[in-house]
């Protein structure tokens, strides 16, 4: 049994869990966690695509780019969440969406 | 068989990262996902990515999460979700089904293997990506500095009449 079909199930599973998390969570920091899960699925998908097409190095190179961009996104999102918490005293996305002024 | 168990544990960790109530537990489950993903990547043959994922995903990002949770605090959230759980589940199911329909079966030309090493691919073939990453890193550093640096407000010290008299006494002495 090769690893590729198993890893493909992992990609689909991680994408589904991440998307479900994005849809239901209300905490801003948890939204970042859900985004991280989805980006991990993207990394695995890129490596799998590289492996399937015989261009493993290209897949790995693109995966490095995704990891860097994903980390930067997490850093900026976490900093924004901290700032939102200091300003509005909440991390609830529903409460934030009803703020006025 | 080993990788099937690793993959199942990874998916379980991802579900727990979303489900758990406390943020710190969520960050730790996410670190577990990263570590297990690194194992899967190693098994697929992407050894360099596995190392990077382990150090960045399970190390750096977890530290950043713990730091941010320490600054922002763990806030209990109401159990009511943004959209109904059943609707969210239906949306995710549809998304996954469409993804499977559009991607499977995988048709790739595995024979077209290139002889270029990862270093050459990264620094020469994809040099624009490398440059973009450097620019992004500097931009993010500046953004975070701009967001988290507190502006110092020059405050004029106000004395009460009693304090003012005491200060005058000290000055006269």
PDB file of C-alpha atoms in Angstrom:
ATOM      1  CA  UNK A   1       0.000   0.000   0.000  1.00  0.00           C
ATOM      2  CA  UNK A   2       1.553   3.296  -1.084  1.00  0.00           C
ATOM      3  CA  UNK A   3       1.411   6.377   1.081  1.00  0.00           C
ATOM      4  CA  UNK A   4      -0.003   8.774  -1.535  1.00  0.00           C
ATOM      5  CA  UNK A   5      -3.702   7.727  -1.335  1.00  0.00           C
ATOM      6  CA  UNK A   6      -3.512   7.784   2.457  1.00  0.00           C
ATOM      7  CA  UNK A   7      -1.948  11.249   2.410  1.00  0.00           C
ATOM      8  CA  UNK A   8      -4.659  12.406  -0.019  1.00  0.00           C
ATOM      9  CA  UNK A   9      -7.272  11.391   2.552  1.00  0.00           C
ATOM     10  CA  UNK A  10      -5.270  13.459   5.052  1.00  0.00           C
ATOM     11  CA  UNK A  11      -5.412  16.490   2.746  1.00  0.00           C
ATOM     12  CA  UNK A  12      -9.178  16.200   2.372  1.00  0.00           C
ATOM     13  CA  UNK A  13      -9.648  15.614   6.092  1.00  0.00           C
ATOM     14  CA  UNK A  14      -7.513  18.579   7.150  1.00  0.00           C
ATOM     15  CA  UNK A  15      -9.207  20.877   4.622  1.00  0.00           C
ATOM     16  CA  UNK A  16     -12.649  19.801   5.850  1.00  0.00           C
ATOM     17  CA  UNK A  17     -11.793  20.214   9.533  1.00  0.00           C
ATOM     18  CA  UNK A  18     -10.207  23.634   8.885  1.00  0.00           C
ATOM     19  CA  UNK A  19     -13.181  24.850   6.850  1.00  0.00           C
ATOM     20  CA  UNK A  20     -15.656  23.583   9.451  1.00  0.00           C
ATOM     21  CA  UNK A  21     -13.658  25.393  12.124  1.00  0.00           C
ATOM     22  CA  UNK A  22     -13.657  28.632  10.119  1.00  0.00           C
ATOM     23  CA  UNK A  23     -17.434  28.401   9.764  1.00  0.00           C
ATOM     24  CA  UNK A  24     -18.349  27.706  13.380  1.00  0.00           C
ATOM     25  CA  UNK A  25     -15.761  29.220  15.742  1.00  0.00           C
ATOM     26  CA  UNK A  26     -16.337  32.619  17.344  1.00  0.00           C
ATOM     27  CA  UNK A  27     -12.956  33.228  18.933  1.00  0.00           C
ATOM     28  CA  UNK A  28     -10.513  35.253  16.814  1.00  0.00           C
ATOM     29  CA  UNK A  29      -7.530  33.171  17.925  1.00  0.00           C
ATOM     30  CA  UNK A  30      -9.388  29.970  17.055  1.00  0.00           C
ATOM     31  CA  UNK A  31      -9.988  31.377  13.567  1.00  0.00           C
ATOM     32  CA  UNK A  32      -6.198  31.565  13.190  1.00  0.00           C
ATOM     33  CA  UNK A  33      -5.943  27.930  14.369  1.00  0.00           C
ATOM     34  CA  UNK A  34      -8.480  26.882  11.699  1.00  0.00           C
ATOM     35  CA  UNK A  35      -6.532  28.806   9.041  1.00  0.00           C
ATOM     36  CA  UNK A  36      -3.334  27.067  10.137  1.00  0.00           C
ATOM     37  CA  UNK A  37      -4.987  23.659   9.743  1.00  0.00           C
ATOM     38  CA  UNK A  38      -6.121  24.538   6.222  1.00  0.00           C
ATOM     39  CA  UNK A  39      -2.655  25.753   5.250  1.00  0.00           C
ATOM     40  CA  UNK A  40      -1.139  22.503   6.521  1.00  0.00           C
ATOM     41  CA  UNK A  41      -3.477  20.690   4.158  1.00  0.00           C
ATOM     42  CA  UNK A  42      -2.187  22.936   1.346  1.00  0.00           C
ATOM     43  CA  UNK A  43       1.438  22.047   2.185  1.00  0.00           C
ATOM     44  CA  UNK A  44       0.667  18.329   2.116  1.00  0.00           C
ATOM     45  CA  UNK A  45      -1.287  18.733  -1.149  1.00  0.00           C
ATOM     46  CA  UNK A  46       1.631  20.530  -2.837  1.00  0.00           C
ATOM     47  CA  UNK A  47       4.109  17.854  -1.807  1.00  0.00           C
ATOM     48  CA  UNK A  48       1.713  15.140  -2.992  1.00  0.00           C
ATOM     49  CA  UNK A  49       1.219  16.910  -6.321  1.00  0.00           C
ATOM     50  CA  UNK A  50       4.987  17.144  -6.741  1.00  0.00           C
ATOM     51  CA  UNK A  51       5.362  13.480  -5.919  1.00  0.00           C
ATOM     52  CA  UNK A  52       2.578  12.447  -8.330  1.00  0.00           C
ATOM     53  CA  UNK A  53       3.929  14.516 -11.234  1.00  0.00           C
ATOM     54  CA  UNK A  54       7.548  13.486 -10.700  1.00  0.00           C
ATOM     55  CA  UNK A  55       8.633  17.036  -9.796  1.00  0.00           C
ATOM     56  CA  UNK A  56       9.213  16.600  -6.101  1.00  0.00           C
ATOM     57  CA  UNK A  57      11.670  19.503  -5.829  1.00  0.00           C
ATOM     58  CA  UNK A  58       9.221  21.956  -7.383  1.00  0.00           C
ATOM     59  CA  UNK A  59       6.514  20.758  -5.006  1.00  0.00           C
ATOM     60  CA  UNK A  60       8.846  21.150  -2.037  1.00  0.00           C
ATOM     61  CA  UNK A  61       9.933  24.616  -3.164  1.00  0.00           C
ATOM     62  CA  UNK A  62       6.311  25.743  -3.386  1.00  0.00           C
ATOM     63  CA  UNK A  63       5.583  24.140  -0.024  1.00  0.00           C
ATOM     64  CA  UNK A  64       8.396  26.197   1.563  1.00  0.00           C
ATOM     65  CA  UNK A  65       6.748  29.338   0.154  1.00  0.00           C
ATOM     66  CA  UNK A  66       3.387  28.283   1.601  1.00  0.00           C
ATOM     67  CA  UNK A  67       4.936  27.624   5.030  1.00  0.00           C
ATOM     68  CA  UNK A  68       6.610  31.073   5.069  1.00  0.00           C
ATOM     69  CA  UNK A  69       3.455  32.892   3.960  1.00  0.00           C
ATOM     70  CA  UNK A  70       1.358  30.903   6.411  1.00  0.00           C
ATOM     71  CA  UNK A  71       3.658  31.777   9.306  1.00  0.00           C
ATOM     72  CA  UNK A  72       3.609  35.465   8.366  1.00  0.00           C
ATOM     73  CA  UNK A  73      -0.193  35.355   8.183  1.00  0.00           C
ATOM     74  CA  UNK A  74      -0.341  33.776  11.634  1.00  0.00           C
ATOM     75  CA  UNK A  75       2.024  36.374  13.108  1.00  0.00           C
ATOM     76  CA  UNK A  76       0.056  39.334  11.740  1.00  0.00           C
ATOM     77  CA  UNK A  77      -3.316  37.780  12.623  1.00  0.00           C
ATOM     78  CA  UNK A  78      -2.192  37.091  16.193  1.00  0.00           C
ATOM     79  CA  UNK A  79      -0.882  40.649  16.576  1.00  0.00           C
ATOM     80  CA  UNK A  80      -4.190  41.988  15.259  1.00  0.00           C
ATOM     81  CA  UNK A  81      -6.127  39.746  17.654  1.00  0.00           C
ATOM     82  CA  UNK A  82      -4.084  41.010  20.604  1.00  0.00           C
ATOM     83  CA  UNK A  83      -4.712  44.597  19.535  1.00  0.00           C
ATOM     84  CA  UNK A  84      -8.449  43.950  19.094  1.00  0.00           C
ATOM     85  CA  UNK A  85      -8.590  42.435  22.562  1.00  0.00           C
ATOM     86  CA  UNK A  86      -6.858  45.499  24.045  1.00  0.00           C
ATOM     87  CA  UNK A  87      -9.153  47.938  22.233  1.00  0.00           C
ATOM     88  CA  UNK A  88     -12.532  46.181  22.375  1.00  0.00           C
ATOM     89  CA  UNK A  89     -12.045  43.844  25.373  1.00  0.00           C
ATOM     90  CA  UNK A  90     -13.409  40.864  23.459  1.00  0.00           C
ATOM     91  CA  UNK A  91     -12.310  38.247  20.952  1.00  0.00           C
ATOM     92  CA  UNK A  92     -15.837  37.249  19.928  1.00  0.00           C
ATOM     93  CA  UNK A  93     -16.241  37.770  16.185  1.00  0.00           C
ATOM     94  CA  UNK A  94     -20.005  38.209  16.526  1.00  0.00           C
ATOM     95  CA  UNK A  95     -19.599  40.925  19.165  1.00  0.00           C
ATOM     96  CA  UNK A  96     -16.960  42.623  17.015  1.00  0.00           C
ATOM     97  CA  UNK A  97     -19.179  42.633  13.946  1.00  0.00           C
ATOM     98  CA  UNK A  98     -21.881  44.531  15.833  1.00  0.00           C
ATOM     99  CA  UNK A  99     -19.559  47.271  17.090  1.00  0.00           C
ATOM    100  CA  UNK A 100     -20.345  50.752  15.822  1.00  0.00           C
ATOM    101  CA  UNK A 101     -18.336  53.952  15.692  1.00  0.00           C
TER     102      UNK A 101
ATOM    103  CA  UNK B   1      -0.234   0.764   8.449  1.00  0.00           C
ATOM    104  CA  UNK B   2       1.918   3.014  10.635  1.00  0.00           C
ATOM    105  CA  UNK B   3       1.161   6.020   8.450  1.00  0.00           C
ATOM    106  CA  UNK B   4      -2.580   5.287   8.556  1.00  0.00           C
ATOM    107  CA  UNK B   5      -2.432   5.465  12.355  1.00  0.00           C
ATOM    108  CA  UNK B   6      -0.348   8.666  12.168  1.00  0.00           C
ATOM    109  CA  UNK B   7      -2.858  10.183   9.769  1.00  0.00           C
ATOM    110  CA  UNK B   8      -5.844   9.249  11.902  1.00  0.00           C
ATOM    111  CA  UNK B   9      -4.134  10.745  14.960  1.00  0.00           C
ATOM    112  CA  UNK B  10      -3.402  13.895  12.950  1.00  0.00           C
ATOM    113  CA  UNK B  11      -7.056  14.281  11.959  1.00  0.00           C
ATOM    114  CA  UNK B  12      -8.149  13.617  15.543  1.00  0.00           C
ATOM    115  CA  UNK B  13      -5.715  16.298  16.769  1.00  0.00           C
ATOM    116  CA  UNK B  14      -7.067  18.761  14.188  1.00  0.00           C
ATOM    117  CA  UNK B  15     -10.651  18.098  15.333  1.00  0.00           C
ATOM    118  CA  UNK B  16      -9.605  18.543  18.962  1.00  0.00           C
ATOM    119  CA  UNK B  17      -7.824  21.826  18.103  1.00  0.00           C
ATOM    120  CA  UNK B  18     -11.159  23.171  16.839  1.00  0.00           C
ATOM    121  CA  UNK B  19     -13.404  21.575  19.494  1.00  0.00           C
ATOM    122  CA  UNK B  20     -11.513  22.224  22.704  1.00  0.00           C
ATOM    123  CA  UNK B  21     -12.728  25.103  24.847  1.00  0.00           C
ATOM    124  CA  UNK B  22      -9.398  26.433  26.096  1.00  0.00           C
ATOM    125  CA  UNK B  23      -7.122  28.288  23.699  1.00  0.00           C
ATOM    126  CA  UNK B  24      -3.901  26.942  25.160  1.00  0.00           C
ATOM    127  CA  UNK B  25      -5.096  23.356  24.607  1.00  0.00           C
ATOM    128  CA  UNK B  26      -6.046  24.332  21.081  1.00  0.00           C
ATOM    129  CA  UNK B  27      -2.507  25.591  20.429  1.00  0.00           C
ATOM    130  CA  UNK B  28      -1.032  22.373  21.800  1.00  0.00           C
ATOM    131  CA  UNK B  29      -3.302  20.212  19.629  1.00  0.00           C
ATOM    132  CA  UNK B  30      -2.220  22.312  16.646  1.00  0.00           C
ATOM    133  CA  UNK B  31       1.409  21.587  17.514  1.00  0.00           C
ATOM    134  CA  UNK B  32       0.526  17.879  17.519  1.00  0.00           C
ATOM    135  CA  UNK B  33      -0.982  18.266  14.031  1.00  0.00           C
ATOM    136  CA  UNK B  34       2.250  19.885  12.838  1.00  0.00           C
ATOM    137  CA  UNK B  35       4.453  17.182  14.319  1.00  0.00           C
ATOM    138  CA  UNK B  36       2.347  14.385  12.819  1.00  0.00           C
ATOM    139  CA  UNK B  37       2.191  16.193   9.464  1.00  0.00           C
ATOM    140  CA  UNK B  38       6.003  16.328   9.523  1.00  0.00           C
ATOM    141  CA  UNK B  39       6.004  12.533   9.961  1.00  0.00           C
ATOM    142  CA  UNK B  40       3.683  12.088   6.979  1.00  0.00           C
ATOM    143  CA  UNK B  41       5.811  14.464   4.870  1.00  0.00           C
ATOM    144  CA  UNK B  42       8.905  12.471   5.766  1.00  0.00           C
ATOM    145  CA  UNK B  43       7.123   9.316   4.672  1.00  0.00           C
ATOM    146  CA  UNK B  44       6.146  10.848   1.325  1.00  0.00           C
ATOM    147  CA  UNK B  45       9.810  11.706   0.716  1.00  0.00           C
ATOM    148  CA  UNK B  46       9.835  15.457   1.376  1.00  0.00           C
ATOM    149  CA  UNK B  47      12.520  15.341   4.060  1.00  0.00           C
ATOM    150  CA  UNK B  48      13.459  19.039   3.970  1.00  0.00           C
ATOM    151  CA  UNK B  49       9.831  20.160   4.246  1.00  0.00           C
ATOM    152  CA  UNK B  50       9.321  17.754   7.129  1.00  0.00           C
ATOM    153  CA  UNK B  51      12.159  19.407   9.058  1.00  0.00           C
ATOM    154  CA  UNK B  52      10.906  22.919   8.252  1.00  0.00           C
ATOM    155  CA  UNK B  53       7.328  22.006   9.204  1.00  0.00           C
ATOM    156  CA  UNK B  54       8.490  20.520  12.490  1.00  0.00           C
ATOM    157  CA  UNK B  55      10.612  23.503  13.468  1.00  0.00           C
ATOM    158  CA  UNK B  56       8.295  26.241  12.193  1.00  0.00           C
ATOM    159  CA  UNK B  57       4.853  24.664  12.615  1.00  0.00           C
ATOM    160  CA  UNK B  58       5.343  22.781  15.863  1.00  0.00           C
ATOM    161  CA  UNK B  59       7.936  25.144  17.329  1.00  0.00           C
ATOM    162  CA  UNK B  60       7.738  28.771  16.261  1.00  0.00           C
ATOM    163  CA  UNK B  61       4.000  29.024  15.619  1.00  0.00           C
ATOM    164  CA  UNK B  62       3.173  27.304  18.925  1.00  0.00           C
ATOM    165  CA  UNK B  63       5.402  29.730  20.816  1.00  0.00           C
ATOM    166  CA  UNK B  64       3.703  32.633  19.025  1.00  0.00           C
ATOM    167  CA  UNK B  65       0.271  31.258  19.922  1.00  0.00           C
ATOM    168  CA  UNK B  66       1.182  30.825  23.586  1.00  0.00           C
ATOM    169  CA  UNK B  67       2.611  34.368  23.631  1.00  0.00           C
ATOM    170  CA  UNK B  68      -0.544  35.798  22.017  1.00  0.00           C
ATOM    171  CA  UNK B  69      -2.827  33.853  24.389  1.00  0.00           C
ATOM    172  CA  UNK B  70      -0.764  35.171  27.302  1.00  0.00           C
ATOM    173  CA  UNK B  71      -1.261  38.744  26.079  1.00  0.00           C
ATOM    174  CA  UNK B  72      -4.909  38.462  25.053  1.00  0.00           C
ATOM    175  CA  UNK B  73      -6.112  36.041  27.724  1.00  0.00           C
ATOM    176  CA  UNK B  74      -8.330  32.996  27.483  1.00  0.00           C
ATOM    177  CA  UNK B  75     -11.904  34.196  27.102  1.00  0.00           C
ATOM    178  CA  UNK B  76     -14.859  31.796  27.573  1.00  0.00           C
ATOM    179  CA  UNK B  77     -17.065  31.934  24.485  1.00  0.00           C
ATOM    180  CA  UNK B  78     -20.802  31.260  24.275  1.00  0.00           C
ATOM    181  CA  UNK B  79     -21.601  27.851  22.824  1.00  0.00           C
ATOM    182  CA  UNK B  80     -23.838  29.287  20.103  1.00  0.00           C
ATOM    183  CA  UNK B  81     -21.962  29.197  16.799  1.00  0.00           C
ATOM    184  CA  UNK B  82     -21.872  31.823  14.041  1.00  0.00           C
ATOM    185  CA  UNK B  83     -23.910  29.629  11.698  1.00  0.00           C
ATOM    186  CA  UNK B  84     -25.853  26.460  12.639  1.00  0.00           C
ATOM    187  CA  UNK B  85     -23.623  23.409  13.010  1.00  0.00           C
ATOM    188  CA  UNK B  86     -25.777  21.301  10.673  1.00  0.00           C
ATOM    189  CA  UNK B  87     -25.575  23.926   7.921  1.00  0.00           C
ATOM    190  CA  UNK B  88     -21.797  24.196   8.387  1.00  0.00           C
ATOM    191  CA  UNK B  89     -21.491  20.417   8.207  1.00  0.00           C
ATOM    192  CA  UNK B  90     -23.574  20.323   5.006  1.00  0.00           C
ATOM    193  CA  UNK B  91     -21.398  23.045   3.447  1.00  0.00           C
ATOM    194  CA  UNK B  92     -18.189  21.202   4.334  1.00  0.00           C
ATOM    195  CA  UNK B  93     -19.601  17.924   3.019  1.00  0.00           C
ATOM    196  CA  UNK B  94     -20.527  19.565  -0.301  1.00  0.00           C
ATOM    197  CA  UNK B  95     -17.095  21.193  -0.529  1.00  0.00           C
ATOM    198  CA  UNK B  96     -15.302  17.901   0.097  1.00  0.00           C
ATOM    199  CA  UNK B  97     -17.500  16.055  -2.382  1.00  0.00           C
ATOM    200  CA  UNK B  98     -16.827  18.644  -5.102  1.00  0.00           C
ATOM    201  CA  UNK B  99     -13.101  18.538  -4.345  1.00  0.00           C
ATOM    202  CA  UNK B 100     -13.051  14.754  -4.703  1.00  0.00           C
ATOM    203  CA  UNK B 101     -15.053  14.922  -7.944  1.00  0.00           C
ATOM    204  CA  UNK B 102     -12.721  17.505  -9.482  1.00  0.00           C
ATOM    205  CA  UNK B 103      -9.394  16.068  -8.355  1.00  0.00           C
ATOM    206  CA  UNK B 104      -9.816  12.286  -8.519  1.00  0.00           C
ATOM    207  CA  UNK B 105      -8.483  10.252 -10.198  1.00  0.00           C
ATOM    208  CA  UNK B 106      -5.018  11.790 -10.018  1.00  0.00           C
ATOM    209  CA  UNK B 107      -3.523  11.914 -13.479  1.00  0.00           C
ATOM    210  CA  UNK B 108       0.124  12.872 -13.425  1.00  0.00           C
ATOM    211  CA  UNK B 109       3.118  12.059 -15.583  1.00  0.00           C
ATOM    212  CA  UNK B 110       5.344  10.580 -12.927  1.00  0.00           C
ATOM    213  CA  UNK B 111       8.002   9.743 -15.501  1.00  0.00           C
ATOM    214  CA  UNK B 112       8.915  13.401 -16.052  1.00  0.00           C
ATOM    215  CA  UNK B 113      11.269  13.505 -13.100  1.00  0.00           C
ATOM    216  CA  UNK B 114      13.684  16.426 -13.057  1.00  0.00           C
ATOM    217  CA  UNK B 115      17.326  16.190 -12.043  1.00  0.00           C
ATOM    218  CA  UNK B 116      17.487  19.673 -10.520  1.00  0.00           C
ATOM    219  CA  UNK B 117      18.144  19.683  -6.795  1.00  0.00           C
ATOM    220  CA  UNK B 118      15.899  21.421  -4.270  1.00  0.00           C
ATOM    221  CA  UNK B 119      18.509  24.131  -3.656  1.00  0.00           C
ATOM    222  CA  UNK B 120      18.716  24.959  -7.351  1.00  0.00           C
ATOM    223  CA  UNK B 121      14.941  24.876  -7.711  1.00  0.00           C
ATOM    224  CA  UNK B 122      14.445  27.152  -4.724  1.00  0.00           C
ATOM    225  CA  UNK B 123      17.197  29.724  -5.399  1.00  0.00           C
ATOM    226  CA  UNK B 124      17.329  29.719  -9.208  1.00  0.00           C
ATOM    227  CA  UNK B 125      14.155  28.388 -10.811  1.00  0.00           C
ATOM    228  CA  UNK B 126      11.845  29.940  -8.192  1.00  0.00           C
ATOM    229  CA  UNK B 127      14.033  32.944  -7.338  1.00  0.00           C
ATOM    230  CA  UNK B 128      11.077  35.345  -7.559  1.00  0.00           C
ATOM    231  CA  UNK B 129       9.366  33.355  -4.800  1.00  0.00           C
ATOM    232  CA  UNK B 130      12.446  33.657  -2.598  1.00  0.00           C
ATOM    233  CA  UNK B 131      12.577  37.419  -3.124  1.00  0.00           C
ATOM    234  CA  UNK B 132       8.866  37.732  -2.381  1.00  0.00           C
ATOM    235  CA  UNK B 133       9.361  35.765   0.832  1.00  0.00           C
ATOM    236  CA  UNK B 134      12.159  38.067   1.985  1.00  0.00           C
ATOM    237  CA  UNK B 135      10.020  41.132   1.276  1.00  0.00           C
ATOM    238  CA  UNK B 136       7.062  39.540   3.087  1.00  0.00           C
ATOM    239  CA  UNK B 137       9.164  38.737   6.147  1.00  0.00           C
ATOM    240  CA  UNK B 138      10.388  42.342   6.426  1.00  0.00           C
ATOM    241  CA  UNK B 139       6.862  43.647   5.857  1.00  0.00           C
ATOM    242  CA  UNK B 140       5.450  41.417   8.566  1.00  0.00           C
ATOM    243  CA  UNK B 141       8.149  42.458  11.036  1.00  0.00           C
ATOM    244  CA  UNK B 142       7.356  46.127  10.395  1.00  0.00           C
ATOM    245  CA  UNK B 143       3.609  45.458  10.616  1.00  0.00           C
ATOM    246  CA  UNK B 144       3.887  43.662  13.943  1.00  0.00           C
ATOM    247  CA  UNK B 145       6.146  46.402  15.308  1.00  0.00           C
ATOM    248  CA  UNK B 146       3.632  49.006  14.178  1.00  0.00           C
ATOM    249  CA  UNK B 147       0.733  47.108  15.720  1.00  0.00           C
ATOM    250  CA  UNK B 148       2.217  46.185  19.062  1.00  0.00           C
ATOM    251  CA  UNK B 149       4.424  49.163  19.837  1.00  0.00           C
ATOM    252  CA  UNK B 150       2.718  51.437  22.307  1.00  0.00           C
ATOM    253  CA  UNK B 151       2.932  55.144  21.589  1.00  0.00           C
ATOM    254  CA  UNK B 152       4.364  57.049  24.531  1.00  0.00           C
ATOM    255  CA  UNK B 153       2.169  59.881  25.650  1.00  0.00           C
ATOM    256  CA  UNK B 154       4.019  62.796  27.256  1.00  0.00           C
ATOM    257  CA  UNK B 155       2.049  63.347  30.417  1.00  0.00           C
ATOM    258  CA  UNK B 156       2.421  66.444  32.479  1.00  0.00           C
ATOM    259  CA  UNK B 157       2.760  65.503  36.117  1.00  0.00           C
ATOM    260  CA  UNK B 158       0.039  67.061  38.221  1.00  0.00           C
ATOM    261  CA  UNK B 159       0.743  67.649  41.914  1.00  0.00           C
ATOM    262  CA  UNK B 160      -1.813  67.961  44.637  1.00  0.00           C
ATOM    263  CA  UNK B 161      -1.474  71.149  46.764  1.00  0.00           C
ATOM    264  CA  UNK B 162       0.074  69.130  49.617  1.00  0.00           C
ATOM    265  CA  UNK B 163       2.662  67.557  47.285  1.00  0.00           C
ATOM    266  CA  UNK B 164       3.375  70.978  45.773  1.00  0.00           C
ATOM    267  CA  UNK B 165       4.133  72.421  49.224  1.00  0.00           C
ATOM    268  CA  UNK B 166       6.421  69.479  50.025  1.00  0.00           C
ATOM    269  CA  UNK B 167       8.317  69.902  46.789  1.00  0.00           C
ATOM    270  CA  UNK B 168       8.739  73.628  47.439  1.00  0.00           C
ATOM    271  CA  UNK B 169      10.038  72.874  50.932  1.00  0.00           C
ATOM    272  CA  UNK B 170      12.576  70.409  49.554  1.00  0.00           C
ATOM    273  CA  UNK B 171      13.685  72.918  46.952  1.00  0.00           C
ATOM    274  CA  UNK B 172      14.093  75.651  49.546  1.00  0.00           C
ATOM    275  CA  UNK B 173      16.211  73.324  51.713  1.00  0.00           C
TER     276      UNK B 173
END
